[in-house]
Coordinates of N, CA and C in Angstrom, one line a residue:
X14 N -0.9 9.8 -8.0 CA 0.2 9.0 -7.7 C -0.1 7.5 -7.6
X15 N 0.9 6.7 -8.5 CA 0.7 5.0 -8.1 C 1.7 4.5 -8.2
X16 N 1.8 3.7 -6.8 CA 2.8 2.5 -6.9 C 2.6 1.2 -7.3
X17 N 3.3 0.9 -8.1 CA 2.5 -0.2 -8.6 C 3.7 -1.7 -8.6
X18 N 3.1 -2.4 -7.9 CA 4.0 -3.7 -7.3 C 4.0 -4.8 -7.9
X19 N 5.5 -6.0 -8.2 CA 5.0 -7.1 -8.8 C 6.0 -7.5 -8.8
X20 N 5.9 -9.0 -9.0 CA 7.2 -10.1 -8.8 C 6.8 -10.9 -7.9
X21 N 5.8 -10.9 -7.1 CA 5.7 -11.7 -6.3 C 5.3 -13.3 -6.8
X22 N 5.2 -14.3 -6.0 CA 4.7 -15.3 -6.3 C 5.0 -16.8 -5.7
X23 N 5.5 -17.8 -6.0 CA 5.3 -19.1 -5.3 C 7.1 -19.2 -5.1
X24 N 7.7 -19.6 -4.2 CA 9.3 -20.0 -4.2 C 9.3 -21.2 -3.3
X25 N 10.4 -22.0 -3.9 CA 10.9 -23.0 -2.7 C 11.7 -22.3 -1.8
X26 N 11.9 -22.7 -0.4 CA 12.8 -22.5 0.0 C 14.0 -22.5 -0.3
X27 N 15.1 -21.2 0.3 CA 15.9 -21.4 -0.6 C 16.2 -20.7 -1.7
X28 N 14.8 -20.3 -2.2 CA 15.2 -19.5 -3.6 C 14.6 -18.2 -3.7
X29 N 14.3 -18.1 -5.1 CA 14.8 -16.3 -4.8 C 13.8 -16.0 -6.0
X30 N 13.3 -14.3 -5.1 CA 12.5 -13.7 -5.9 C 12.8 -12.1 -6.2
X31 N 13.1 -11.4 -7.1 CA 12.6 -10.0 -7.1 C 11.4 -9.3 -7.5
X32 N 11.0 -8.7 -6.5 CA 10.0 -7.7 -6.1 C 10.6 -6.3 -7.1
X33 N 9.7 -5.3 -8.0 CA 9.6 -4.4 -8.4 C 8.1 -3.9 -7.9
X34 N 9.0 -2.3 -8.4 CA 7.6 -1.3 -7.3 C 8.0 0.1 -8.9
X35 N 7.4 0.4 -9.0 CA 7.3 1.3 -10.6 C 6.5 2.7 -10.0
X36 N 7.1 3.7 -9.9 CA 6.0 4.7 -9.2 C 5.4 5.6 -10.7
X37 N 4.4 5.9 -10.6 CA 4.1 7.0 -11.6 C 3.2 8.0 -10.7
X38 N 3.3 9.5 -11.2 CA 3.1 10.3 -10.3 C 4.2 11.1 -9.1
X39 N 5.5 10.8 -9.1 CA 6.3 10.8 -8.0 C 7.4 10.5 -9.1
X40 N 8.6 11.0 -8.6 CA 9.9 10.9 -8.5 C 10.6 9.9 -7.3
X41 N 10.8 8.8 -7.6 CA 11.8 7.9 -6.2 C 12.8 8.8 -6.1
X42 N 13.5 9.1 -6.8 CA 14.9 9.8 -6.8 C 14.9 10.7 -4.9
X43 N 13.8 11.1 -5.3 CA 13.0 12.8 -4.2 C 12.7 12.1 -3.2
X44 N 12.6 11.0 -2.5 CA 11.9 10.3 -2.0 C 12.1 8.8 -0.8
X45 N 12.2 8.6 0.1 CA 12.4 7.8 1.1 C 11.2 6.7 0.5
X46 N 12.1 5.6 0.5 CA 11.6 4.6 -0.5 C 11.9 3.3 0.8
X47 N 10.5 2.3 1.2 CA 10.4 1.1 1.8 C 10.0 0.0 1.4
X48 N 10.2 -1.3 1.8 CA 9.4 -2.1 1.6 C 8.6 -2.7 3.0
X49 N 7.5 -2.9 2.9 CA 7.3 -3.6 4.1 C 6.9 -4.9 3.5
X50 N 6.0 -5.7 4.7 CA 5.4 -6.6 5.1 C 4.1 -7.5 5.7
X51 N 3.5 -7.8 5.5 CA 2.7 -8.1 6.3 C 1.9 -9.5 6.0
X52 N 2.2 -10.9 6.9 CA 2.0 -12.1 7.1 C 0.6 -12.2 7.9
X53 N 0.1 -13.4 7.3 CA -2.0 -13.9 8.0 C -1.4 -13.4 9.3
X54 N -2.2 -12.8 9.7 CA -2.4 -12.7 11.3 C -1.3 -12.2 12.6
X55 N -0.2 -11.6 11.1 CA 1.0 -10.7 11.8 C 0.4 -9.3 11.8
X56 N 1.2 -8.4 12.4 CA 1.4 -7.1 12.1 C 2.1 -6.8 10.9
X57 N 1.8 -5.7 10.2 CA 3.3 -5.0 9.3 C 4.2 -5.0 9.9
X58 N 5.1 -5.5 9.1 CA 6.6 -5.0 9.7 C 7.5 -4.6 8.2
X59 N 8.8 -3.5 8.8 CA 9.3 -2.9 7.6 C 10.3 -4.1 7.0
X60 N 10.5 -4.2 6.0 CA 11.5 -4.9 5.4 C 13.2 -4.5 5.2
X61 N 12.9 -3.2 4.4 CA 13.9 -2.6 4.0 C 13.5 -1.1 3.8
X62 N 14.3 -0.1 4.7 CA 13.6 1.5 4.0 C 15.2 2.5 3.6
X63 N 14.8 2.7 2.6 CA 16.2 3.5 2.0 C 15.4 5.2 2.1
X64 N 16.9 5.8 2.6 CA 16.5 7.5 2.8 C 16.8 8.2 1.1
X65 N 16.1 9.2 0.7 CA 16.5 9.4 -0.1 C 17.9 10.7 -0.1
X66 N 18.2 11.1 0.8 CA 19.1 12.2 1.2 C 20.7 11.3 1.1
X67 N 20.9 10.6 1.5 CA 22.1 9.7 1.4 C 22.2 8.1 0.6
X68 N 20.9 7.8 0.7 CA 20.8 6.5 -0.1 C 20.8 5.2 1.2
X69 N 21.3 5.6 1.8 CA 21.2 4.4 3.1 C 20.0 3.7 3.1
X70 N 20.4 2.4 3.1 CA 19.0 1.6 3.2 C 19.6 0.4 4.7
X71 N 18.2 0.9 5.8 CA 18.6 0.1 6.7 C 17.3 -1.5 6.4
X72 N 17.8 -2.5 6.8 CA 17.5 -3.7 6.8 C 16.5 -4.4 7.9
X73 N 15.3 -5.3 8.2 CA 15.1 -5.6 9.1 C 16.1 -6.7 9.7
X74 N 16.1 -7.5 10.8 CA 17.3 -7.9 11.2 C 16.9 -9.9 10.7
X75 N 15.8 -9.6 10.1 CA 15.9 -11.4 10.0 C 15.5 -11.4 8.3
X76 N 16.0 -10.3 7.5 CA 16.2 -10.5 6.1 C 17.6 -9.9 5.3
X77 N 18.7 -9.3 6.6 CA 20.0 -8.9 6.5 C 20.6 -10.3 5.9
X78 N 21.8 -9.7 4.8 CA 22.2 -10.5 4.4 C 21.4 -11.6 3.3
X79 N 20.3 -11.2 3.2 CA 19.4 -12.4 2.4 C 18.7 -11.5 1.1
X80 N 18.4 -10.0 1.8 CA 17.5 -9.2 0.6 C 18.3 -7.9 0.7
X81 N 18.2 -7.9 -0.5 CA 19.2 -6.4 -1.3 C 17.9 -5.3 -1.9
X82 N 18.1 -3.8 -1.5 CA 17.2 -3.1 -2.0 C 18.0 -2.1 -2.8
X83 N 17.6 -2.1 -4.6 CA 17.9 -1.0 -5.2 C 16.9 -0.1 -5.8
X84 N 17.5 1.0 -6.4 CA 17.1 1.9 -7.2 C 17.3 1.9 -8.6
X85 N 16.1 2.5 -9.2 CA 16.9 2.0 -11.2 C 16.3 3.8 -11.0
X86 N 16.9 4.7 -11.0 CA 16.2 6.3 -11.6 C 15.6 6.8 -12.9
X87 N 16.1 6.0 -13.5 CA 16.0 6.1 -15.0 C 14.8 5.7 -15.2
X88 N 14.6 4.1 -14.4 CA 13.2 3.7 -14.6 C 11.7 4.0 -13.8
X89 N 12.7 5.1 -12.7 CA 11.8 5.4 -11.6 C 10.6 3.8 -10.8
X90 N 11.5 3.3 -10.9 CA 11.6 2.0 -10.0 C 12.6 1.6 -8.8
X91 N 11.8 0.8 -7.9 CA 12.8 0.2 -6.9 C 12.8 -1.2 -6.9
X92 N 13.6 -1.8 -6.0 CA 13.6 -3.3 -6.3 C 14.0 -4.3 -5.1
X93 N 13.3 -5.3 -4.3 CA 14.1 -6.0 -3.8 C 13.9 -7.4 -4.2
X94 N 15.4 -7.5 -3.8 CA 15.8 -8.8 -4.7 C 16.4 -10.0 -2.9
X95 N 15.4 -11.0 -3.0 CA 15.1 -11.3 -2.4 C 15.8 -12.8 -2.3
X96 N 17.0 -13.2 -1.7 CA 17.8 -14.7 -1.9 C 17.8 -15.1 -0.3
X97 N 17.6 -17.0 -0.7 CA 17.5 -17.9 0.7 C 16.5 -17.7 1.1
X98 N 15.3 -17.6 0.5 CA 14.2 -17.7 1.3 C 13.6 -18.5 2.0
X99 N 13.3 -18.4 3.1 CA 12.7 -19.3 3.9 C 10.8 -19.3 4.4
X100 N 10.7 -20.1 4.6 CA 9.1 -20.0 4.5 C 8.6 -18.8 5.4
X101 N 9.2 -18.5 6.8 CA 8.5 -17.4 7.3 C 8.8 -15.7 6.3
X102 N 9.2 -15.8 5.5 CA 9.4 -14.9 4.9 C 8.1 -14.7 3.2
X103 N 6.9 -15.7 3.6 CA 5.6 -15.7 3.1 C 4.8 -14.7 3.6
X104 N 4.1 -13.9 2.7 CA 4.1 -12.3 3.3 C 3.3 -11.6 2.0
X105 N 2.6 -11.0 1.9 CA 2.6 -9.9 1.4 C 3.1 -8.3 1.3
X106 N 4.0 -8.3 0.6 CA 4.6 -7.6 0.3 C 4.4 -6.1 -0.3
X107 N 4.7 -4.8 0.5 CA 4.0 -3.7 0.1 C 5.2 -2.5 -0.6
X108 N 5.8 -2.0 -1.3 CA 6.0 -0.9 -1.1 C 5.8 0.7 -1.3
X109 N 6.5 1.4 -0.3 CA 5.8 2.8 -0.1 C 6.9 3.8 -0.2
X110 N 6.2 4.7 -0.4 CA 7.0 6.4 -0.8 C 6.6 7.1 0.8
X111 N 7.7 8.0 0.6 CA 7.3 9.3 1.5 C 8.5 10.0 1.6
X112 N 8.2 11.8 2.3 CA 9.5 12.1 2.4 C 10.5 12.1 3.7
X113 N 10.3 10.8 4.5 CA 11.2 10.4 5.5 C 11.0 9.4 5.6
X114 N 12.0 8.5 6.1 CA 12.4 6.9 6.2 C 11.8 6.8 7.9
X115 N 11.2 5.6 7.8 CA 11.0 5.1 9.2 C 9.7 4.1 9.2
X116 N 9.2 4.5 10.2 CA 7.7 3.6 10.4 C 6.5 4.0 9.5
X117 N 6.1 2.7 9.4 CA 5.3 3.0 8.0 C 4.0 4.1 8.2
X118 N 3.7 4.8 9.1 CA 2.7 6.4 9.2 C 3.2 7.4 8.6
X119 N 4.9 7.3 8.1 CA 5.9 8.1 7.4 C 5.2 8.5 6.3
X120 N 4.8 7.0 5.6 CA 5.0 6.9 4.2 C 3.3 7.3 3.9
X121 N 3.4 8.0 2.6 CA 2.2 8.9 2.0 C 1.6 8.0 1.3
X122 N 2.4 7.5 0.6 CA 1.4 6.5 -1.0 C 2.3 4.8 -0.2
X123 N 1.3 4.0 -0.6 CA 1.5 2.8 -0.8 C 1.1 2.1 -2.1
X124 N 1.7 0.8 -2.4 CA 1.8 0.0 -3.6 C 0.3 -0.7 -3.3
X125 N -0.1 -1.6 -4.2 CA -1.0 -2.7 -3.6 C -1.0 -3.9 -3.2
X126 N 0.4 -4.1 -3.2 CA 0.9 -5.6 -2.6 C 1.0 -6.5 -3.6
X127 N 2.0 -7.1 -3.2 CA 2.0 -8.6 -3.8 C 2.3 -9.8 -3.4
X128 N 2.2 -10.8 -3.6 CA 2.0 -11.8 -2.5 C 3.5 -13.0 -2.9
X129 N 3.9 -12.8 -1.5 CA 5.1 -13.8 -1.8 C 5.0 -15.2 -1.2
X130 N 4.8 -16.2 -1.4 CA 5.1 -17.6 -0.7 C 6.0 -18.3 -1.0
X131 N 6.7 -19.3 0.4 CA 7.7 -19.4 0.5 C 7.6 -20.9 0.8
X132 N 7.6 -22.3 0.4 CA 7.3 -23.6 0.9 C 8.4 -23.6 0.9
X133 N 8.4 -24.9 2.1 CA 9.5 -25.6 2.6 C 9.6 -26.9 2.1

């Protein structure tokens, strides 16, 4: 199994990036699909985790309204597409599979990151 991550890269504030996550090995469709996070000298934290049973994707509360998470099945890819960015939202960016949505111990496989920066 690999997830394999990308899009990341340099943004002004303000603007906008999409993140792609490509799984091989795995079905998304079958699959509780997240993005997380993790900033120098923060903890992880989740970004966005969609269930795969209803499709619900809940949001963390300081990227609502700014990042949208989809699914392409066909391409067995996910996506967040990431607008208004602000510099605390500089991060490396992970995402992960598993079969339940929640805290990232859920999730089985992870991506390898990709690095987002965000200048003001």
């Amino acid at each position: 199994v690999q997830l394999q991550a990308s899009g990341g890269g340099l943004a002004q504030a303000g603007g906008s990036l999409r993140l792609s996550c490509k799984a091989s090995g795995l079905t998304f469709s079958s699959r509780a699909v997240a993005w997380f996070r993790q900033a120098p000298g923060k903890e992880r934290e989740s970004v966005a985790t969609s269930t795969w049973s209803d499709l619900s994707t809940t949001y963390a509360d300081s990227v609502k309204g700014r990042f949208t998470f989809s699914r392409d099945n066909a391409k067995n890819t996910v996506y967040l597409q990431m607008n208004s960015l602000k510099p605390e939202d500089t991060a490396v960016y992970y995402c992960a599979a598993g079969r339940r949505s929640g805290p990232g111990n859920r999730y089985d496989y992870w991506g390898q990151g990709t690095l987002v920066t965000v200048s003001s």
